[in-house]
Amino acid sequence: MRAYIDADVLIWHLRGKEQARDFLIRLRDHGAYELWTGALQRAEIVFFMRPDEYETTELFLSQFKTEPVDQKLVDAAGALYRKWHPSHGIDVNDAMLAAAAIQTGGCIYTLNVKHYPMPEVKAVRAWE
């Protein structure tokens, strides 16, 4: 199964939070999951890294496959956004990751489960 890791979890790991590191190690070592992230979640990391973080960040991100963006994904995410933004305030990044999870049967691991109110999306809090 694809385990989609939301940007918040990736950011906490890069900031040195032990809970993030431990969670990702457990998920990786479980053996039942392929580690993925969305293109926009990867962008959230890559766009804002500092020059001295480049090597470490690229090495870290190399452990995750990145969901490609195509017309089908964008159109599905657009439909989710139009449906859920007015009532729940989801953003484009969340809609794109939710669409990827729906299309592939994956699960989203995040600290912001409320960003994924869609009943067809399996979103799990990464840690308490």
Coordinates of N, CA and C in Angstrom, one line a residue:
M1 N 0.8 -1.2 0.0 CA 0.0 0.0 0.0 C 0.9 1.2 0.0
R2 N 0.4 2.3 -0.7 CA 1.1 3.5 -0.7 C 0.8 4.3 0.6
A3 N 1.9 4.7 1.2 CA 1.8 5.6 2.4 C 2.2 7.0 2.0
Y4 N 1.2 7.9 1.8 CA 1.6 9.3 1.4 C 1.9 10.1 2.6
I5 N 3.1 10.6 2.7 CA 3.5 11.4 3.8 C 3.3 12.9 3.5
D6 N 2.5 13.5 4.3 CA 2.2 14.9 4.2 C 3.4 15.8 4.5
A7 N 3.4 17.0 4.0 CA 4.5 17.9 4.2 C 4.8 18.2 5.6
D8 N 3.8 18.3 6.4 CA 4.0 18.6 7.9 C 4.9 17.6 8.5
V9 N 4.7 16.3 8.2 CA 5.5 15.2 8.8 C 7.0 15.3 8.3
L10 N 7.1 15.6 7.0 CA 8.4 15.7 6.4 C 9.2 16.9 7.0
I11 N 8.5 18.0 7.2 CA 9.1 19.2 7.8 C 9.6 18.9 9.2
W12 N 8.7 18.3 10.0 CA 9.1 18.0 11.4 C 10.3 17.1 11.4
H13 N 10.4 16.1 10.5 CA 11.6 15.3 10.5 C 12.8 16.1 10.2
L14 N 12.7 17.0 9.2 CA 13.9 17.8 8.8 C 14.3 18.8 9.9
R15 N 13.3 19.1 10.8 CA 13.6 20.0 11.9 C 14.2 19.2 13.1
G16 N 14.3 17.9 13.0 CA 14.9 17.1 14.0 C 13.9 16.6 15.1
K17 N 12.6 16.6 14.8 CA 11.7 16.1 15.8 C 11.8 14.6 15.9
E18 N 12.1 14.0 17.0 CA 12.2 12.6 17.2 C 11.0 11.8 16.9
Q19 N 9.8 12.3 17.2 CA 8.6 11.6 16.9 C 8.4 11.4 15.4
A20 N 8.8 12.4 14.6 CA 8.7 12.3 13.1 C 9.7 11.2 12.7
R21 N 10.9 11.3 13.1 CA 11.9 10.3 12.8 C 11.4 8.9 13.1
D22 N 11.0 8.7 14.4 CA 10.6 7.4 14.8 C 9.4 6.9 14.0
F23 N 8.4 7.8 13.7 CA 7.3 7.4 12.9 C 7.7 6.9 11.6
L24 N 8.5 7.7 10.9 CA 8.9 7.3 9.5 C 9.7 6.0 9.5
I25 N 10.6 5.8 10.5 CA 11.3 4.5 10.6 C 10.4 3.3 10.8
R26 N 9.4 3.5 11.7 CA 8.4 2.4 11.9 C 7.6 2.1 10.6
L27 N 7.2 3.1 9.9 CA 6.5 2.9 8.7 C 7.3 2.2 7.7
R28 N 8.5 2.7 7.5 CA 9.5 2.1 6.5 C 9.7 0.6 6.9
D29 N 10.0 0.4 8.1 CA 10.4 -1.0 8.5 C 9.2 -1.9 8.6
H30 N 8.0 -1.4 8.6 CA 6.8 -2.3 8.7 C 6.7 -3.3 7.5
G31 N 7.2 -2.8 6.3 CA 7.2 -3.7 5.2 C 6.0 -3.7 4.3
A32 N 4.9 -3.2 4.8 CA 3.7 -3.3 4.0 C 3.4 -2.0 3.2
Y33 N 4.3 -1.0 3.4 CA 4.1 0.3 2.8 C 5.2 0.7 1.8
E34 N 4.8 1.4 0.8 CA 5.7 2.1 -0.1 C 5.6 3.6 0.4
L35 N 6.7 4.2 0.6 CA 6.7 5.6 1.1 C 6.6 6.5 -0.1
W36 N 5.6 7.4 -0.1 CA 5.3 8.3 -1.2 C 5.1 9.7 -0.6
T37 N 5.2 10.7 -1.4 CA 4.7 12.0 -1.1 C 4.1 12.6 -2.3
G38 N 3.3 13.7 -2.2 CA 2.8 14.3 -3.4 C 3.8 15.3 -4.0
A39 N 3.6 15.7 -5.2 CA 4.5 16.6 -5.9 C 4.4 18.0 -5.2
L40 N 3.2 18.4 -4.7 CA 3.2 19.7 -4.1 C 3.7 19.7 -2.7
Q41 N 3.6 18.5 -2.0 CA 4.2 18.4 -0.7 C 5.8 18.4 -0.8
R42 N 6.3 17.8 -1.8 CA 7.7 17.8 -2.1 C 8.1 19.3 -2.4
A43 N 7.3 20.0 -3.2 CA 7.6 21.4 -3.5 C 7.6 22.2 -2.3
E44 N 6.8 22.0 -1.3 CA 6.8 22.7 0.0 C 8.1 22.6 0.6
I45 N 8.8 21.5 0.5 CA 10.1 21.3 1.1 C 11.2 21.9 0.3
V46 N 11.2 21.6 -1.0 CA 12.3 22.0 -1.9 C 12.3 23.5 -2.1
F47 N 11.2 24.1 -2.3 CA 11.2 25.5 -2.6 C 11.8 26.4 -1.4
F48 N 11.6 25.9 -0.2 CA 12.0 26.8 0.9 C 13.3 26.3 1.7
M49 N 14.0 25.3 1.1 CA 15.2 24.9 1.8 C 16.3 25.9 1.6
R50 N 17.1 26.1 2.6 CA 18.3 27.0 2.6 C 19.5 26.3 1.9
P51 N 20.4 27.0 1.3 CA 21.5 26.4 0.6 C 22.3 25.4 1.5
D52 N 22.4 25.6 2.8 CA 23.1 24.6 3.6 C 22.3 23.4 3.9
E53 N 21.0 23.4 3.5 CA 20.2 22.2 3.8 C 20.0 21.3 2.5
Y54 N 20.5 21.8 1.4 CA 20.2 21.1 0.1 C 20.6 19.6 0.2
E55 N 21.9 19.3 0.5 CA 22.3 17.9 0.4 C 21.6 17.0 1.4
T56 N 21.4 17.4 2.6 CA 20.6 16.6 3.6 C 19.2 16.4 3.2
T57 N 18.6 17.5 2.7 CA 17.2 17.4 2.3 C 17.0 16.5 1.1
E58 N 17.8 16.7 0.1 CA 17.7 15.8 -1.1 C 18.0 14.3 -0.7
L59 N 18.9 14.1 0.1 CA 19.1 12.7 0.6 C 17.9 12.1 1.3
F60 N 17.3 12.9 2.1 CA 16.1 12.5 2.8 C 14.9 12.3 1.9
L61 N 14.7 13.2 1.0 CA 13.6 13.1 0.0 C 13.8 11.9 -1.0
S62 N 15.0 11.5 -1.2 CA 15.3 10.4 -2.1 C 14.7 9.1 -1.6
Q63 N 14.2 9.0 -0.3 CA 13.6 7.8 0.3 C 12.1 7.7 -0.1
F64 N 11.6 8.8 -0.7 CA 10.2 8.8 -1.1 C 10.0 8.9 -2.6
K65 N 9.0 8.1 -3.0 CA 8.6 8.3 -4.4 C 7.6 9.5 -4.4
T66 N 7.6 10.2 -5.5 CA 6.8 11.4 -5.6 C 5.7 11.2 -6.7
E67 N 4.5 11.4 -6.2 CA 3.3 11.2 -7.1 C 3.4 12.2 -8.3
P68 N 3.4 11.7 -9.5 CA 3.4 12.6 -10.6 C 2.1 13.4 -10.8
V69 N 2.2 14.5 -11.3 CA 1.0 15.3 -11.6 C 0.6 15.2 -13.1
D70 N -0.6 14.8 -13.3 CA -1.1 14.7 -14.7 C -2.5 15.3 -14.7
Q71 N -3.1 15.3 -15.9 CA -4.4 16.0 -16.1 C -5.4 15.3 -15.2
K72 N -5.4 14.0 -15.2 CA -6.4 13.2 -14.4 C -6.3 13.6 -12.9
L73 N -5.1 13.7 -12.4 CA -4.9 14.0 -11.0 C -5.4 15.5 -10.7
V74 N -5.0 16.4 -11.6 CA -5.4 17.8 -11.4 C -6.9 17.9 -11.5
D75 N -7.6 17.3 -12.4 CA -9.0 17.4 -12.5 C -9.7 16.8 -11.3
A76 N -9.2 15.7 -10.8 CA -9.8 15.1 -9.6 C -9.6 15.9 -8.4
A77 N -8.4 16.5 -8.3 CA -8.2 17.4 -7.2 C -9.0 18.7 -7.2
G78 N -9.2 19.2 -8.5 CA -10.1 20.3 -8.6 C -11.5 20.1 -8.2
A79 N -12.0 18.9 -8.5 CA -13.4 18.6 -8.0 C -13.4 18.5 -6.5
L80 N -12.4 17.9 -5.9 CA -12.3 17.8 -4.4 C -12.3 19.2 -3.8
Y81 N -11.4 20.0 -4.4 CA -11.3 21.4 -3.9 C -12.6 22.2 -3.9
R82 N -13.3 22.1 -5.1 CA -14.6 22.8 -5.2 C -15.6 22.3 -4.2
K83 N -15.6 21.0 -3.9 CA -16.5 20.5 -3.0 C -16.2 20.8 -1.5
W84 N -14.9 20.7 -1.2 CA -14.6 20.7 0.2 C -14.0 22.1 0.7
H85 N -13.5 22.9 -0.2 CA -13.0 24.2 0.3 C -14.0 25.1 0.9
P86 N -15.2 25.2 0.4 CA -16.1 26.1 1.0 C -16.5 25.7 2.5
S87 N -16.6 24.5 2.7 CA -17.0 24.0 4.1 C -15.9 23.7 5.0
H88 N -14.7 23.3 4.5 CA -13.6 22.9 5.3 C -12.3 23.6 5.1
G89 N -12.3 24.5 4.1 CA -11.1 25.3 3.9 C -9.9 24.6 3.4
I90 N -10.1 23.4 2.8 CA -8.9 22.7 2.3 C -8.2 23.5 1.2
D91 N -6.9 23.3 1.1 CA -6.1 24.1 0.1 C -5.8 23.2 -1.1
V92 N -5.2 23.8 -2.1 CA -4.8 23.1 -3.3 C -3.9 21.9 -3.0
N93 N -2.9 22.1 -2.2 CA -2.0 21.0 -1.8 C -2.7 19.8 -1.2
D94 N -3.6 20.1 -0.3 CA -4.4 19.0 0.3 C -5.2 18.3 -0.7
A95 N -5.9 19.0 -1.6 CA -6.7 18.4 -2.6 C -5.9 17.5 -3.5
M96 N -4.7 18.0 -3.9 CA -3.9 17.2 -4.8 C -3.5 15.8 -4.1
L97 N -3.1 15.9 -2.9 CA -2.7 14.7 -2.2 C -3.9 13.8 -2.0
A98 N -5.0 14.3 -1.6 CA -6.2 13.5 -1.4 C -6.6 12.8 -2.7
A99 N -6.5 13.5 -3.9 CA -6.8 12.9 -5.2 C -5.8 11.8 -5.5
A100 N -4.6 11.9 -5.2 CA -3.6 10.9 -5.4 C -3.9 9.7 -4.5
A101 N -4.3 9.9 -3.3 CA -4.6 8.8 -2.4 C -5.8 8.0 -2.9
I102 N -6.8 8.8 -3.3 CA -8.0 8.1 -3.8 C -7.7 7.3 -5.1
Q103 N -7.0 7.9 -6.0 CA -6.7 7.2 -7.3 C -5.9 5.9 -7.1
T104 N -5.0 5.9 -6.1 CA -4.1 4.7 -5.9 C -4.5 3.8 -4.7
G105 N -5.5 4.2 -4.0 CA -5.9 3.4 -2.8 C -4.9 3.6 -1.6
G106 N -4.1 4.7 -1.7 CA -3.2 4.9 -0.6 C -3.8 5.6 0.6
C107 N -2.9 5.7 1.6 CA -3.3 6.3 2.9 C -2.4 7.5 3.2
I108 N -3.0 8.6 3.7 CA -2.3 9.8 4.0 C -1.9 9.8 5.4
Y109 N -0.6 10.0 5.7 CA -0.2 10.2 7.1 C 0.2 11.7 7.3
T110 N -0.5 12.3 8.3 CA -0.4 13.7 8.5 C -0.6 14.0 10.0
L111 N -0.3 15.3 10.3 CA -0.7 15.8 11.6 C -1.9 16.6 11.6
N112 N -2.5 16.8 10.4 CA -3.6 17.6 10.1 C -4.7 16.8 9.4
V113 N -5.3 15.8 10.1 CA -6.3 15.0 9.6 C -7.5 15.8 9.1
K114 N -7.8 16.9 9.8 CA -8.9 17.7 9.4 C -8.8 18.3 8.0
H115 N -7.6 18.3 7.4 CA -7.4 18.8 6.1 C -7.9 17.8 5.0
Y116 N -8.3 16.6 5.5 CA -8.8 15.5 4.6 C -10.2 15.0 5.0
P117 N -11.2 15.9 4.9 CA -12.5 15.5 5.4 C -13.3 14.5 4.5
M118 N -12.7 14.2 3.3 CA -13.4 13.4 2.3 C -13.6 12.0 2.9
P119 N -14.8 11.4 2.8 CA -15.0 10.1 3.4 C -14.2 9.0 2.6
E120 N -13.9 9.3 1.4 CA -13.2 8.3 0.6 C -11.7 8.3 0.8
V121 N -11.2 9.2 1.6 CA -9.8 9.4 1.8 C -9.5 8.8 3.2
K122 N -8.5 7.9 3.2 CA -8.0 7.4 4.5 C -6.8 8.3 5.0
A123 N -7.1 9.1 6.0 CA -6.1 10.0 6.5 C -5.9 9.6 8.0
V124 N -4.6 9.4 8.4 CA -4.3 8.9 9.7 C -3.3 9.9 10.3
R125 N -3.5 10.2 11.6 CA -2.6 11.1 12.3 C -1.3 10.3 12.5
A126 N -0.2 10.9 12.1 CA 1.1 10.3 12.2 C 1.5 9.9 13.6
W127 N 1.3 10.8 14.5 CA 1.6 10.5 15.9 C 0.8 11.5 16.8
E128 N 0.7 11.1 18.1 CA 0.0 12.0 19.0 C 0.9 12.9 19.7

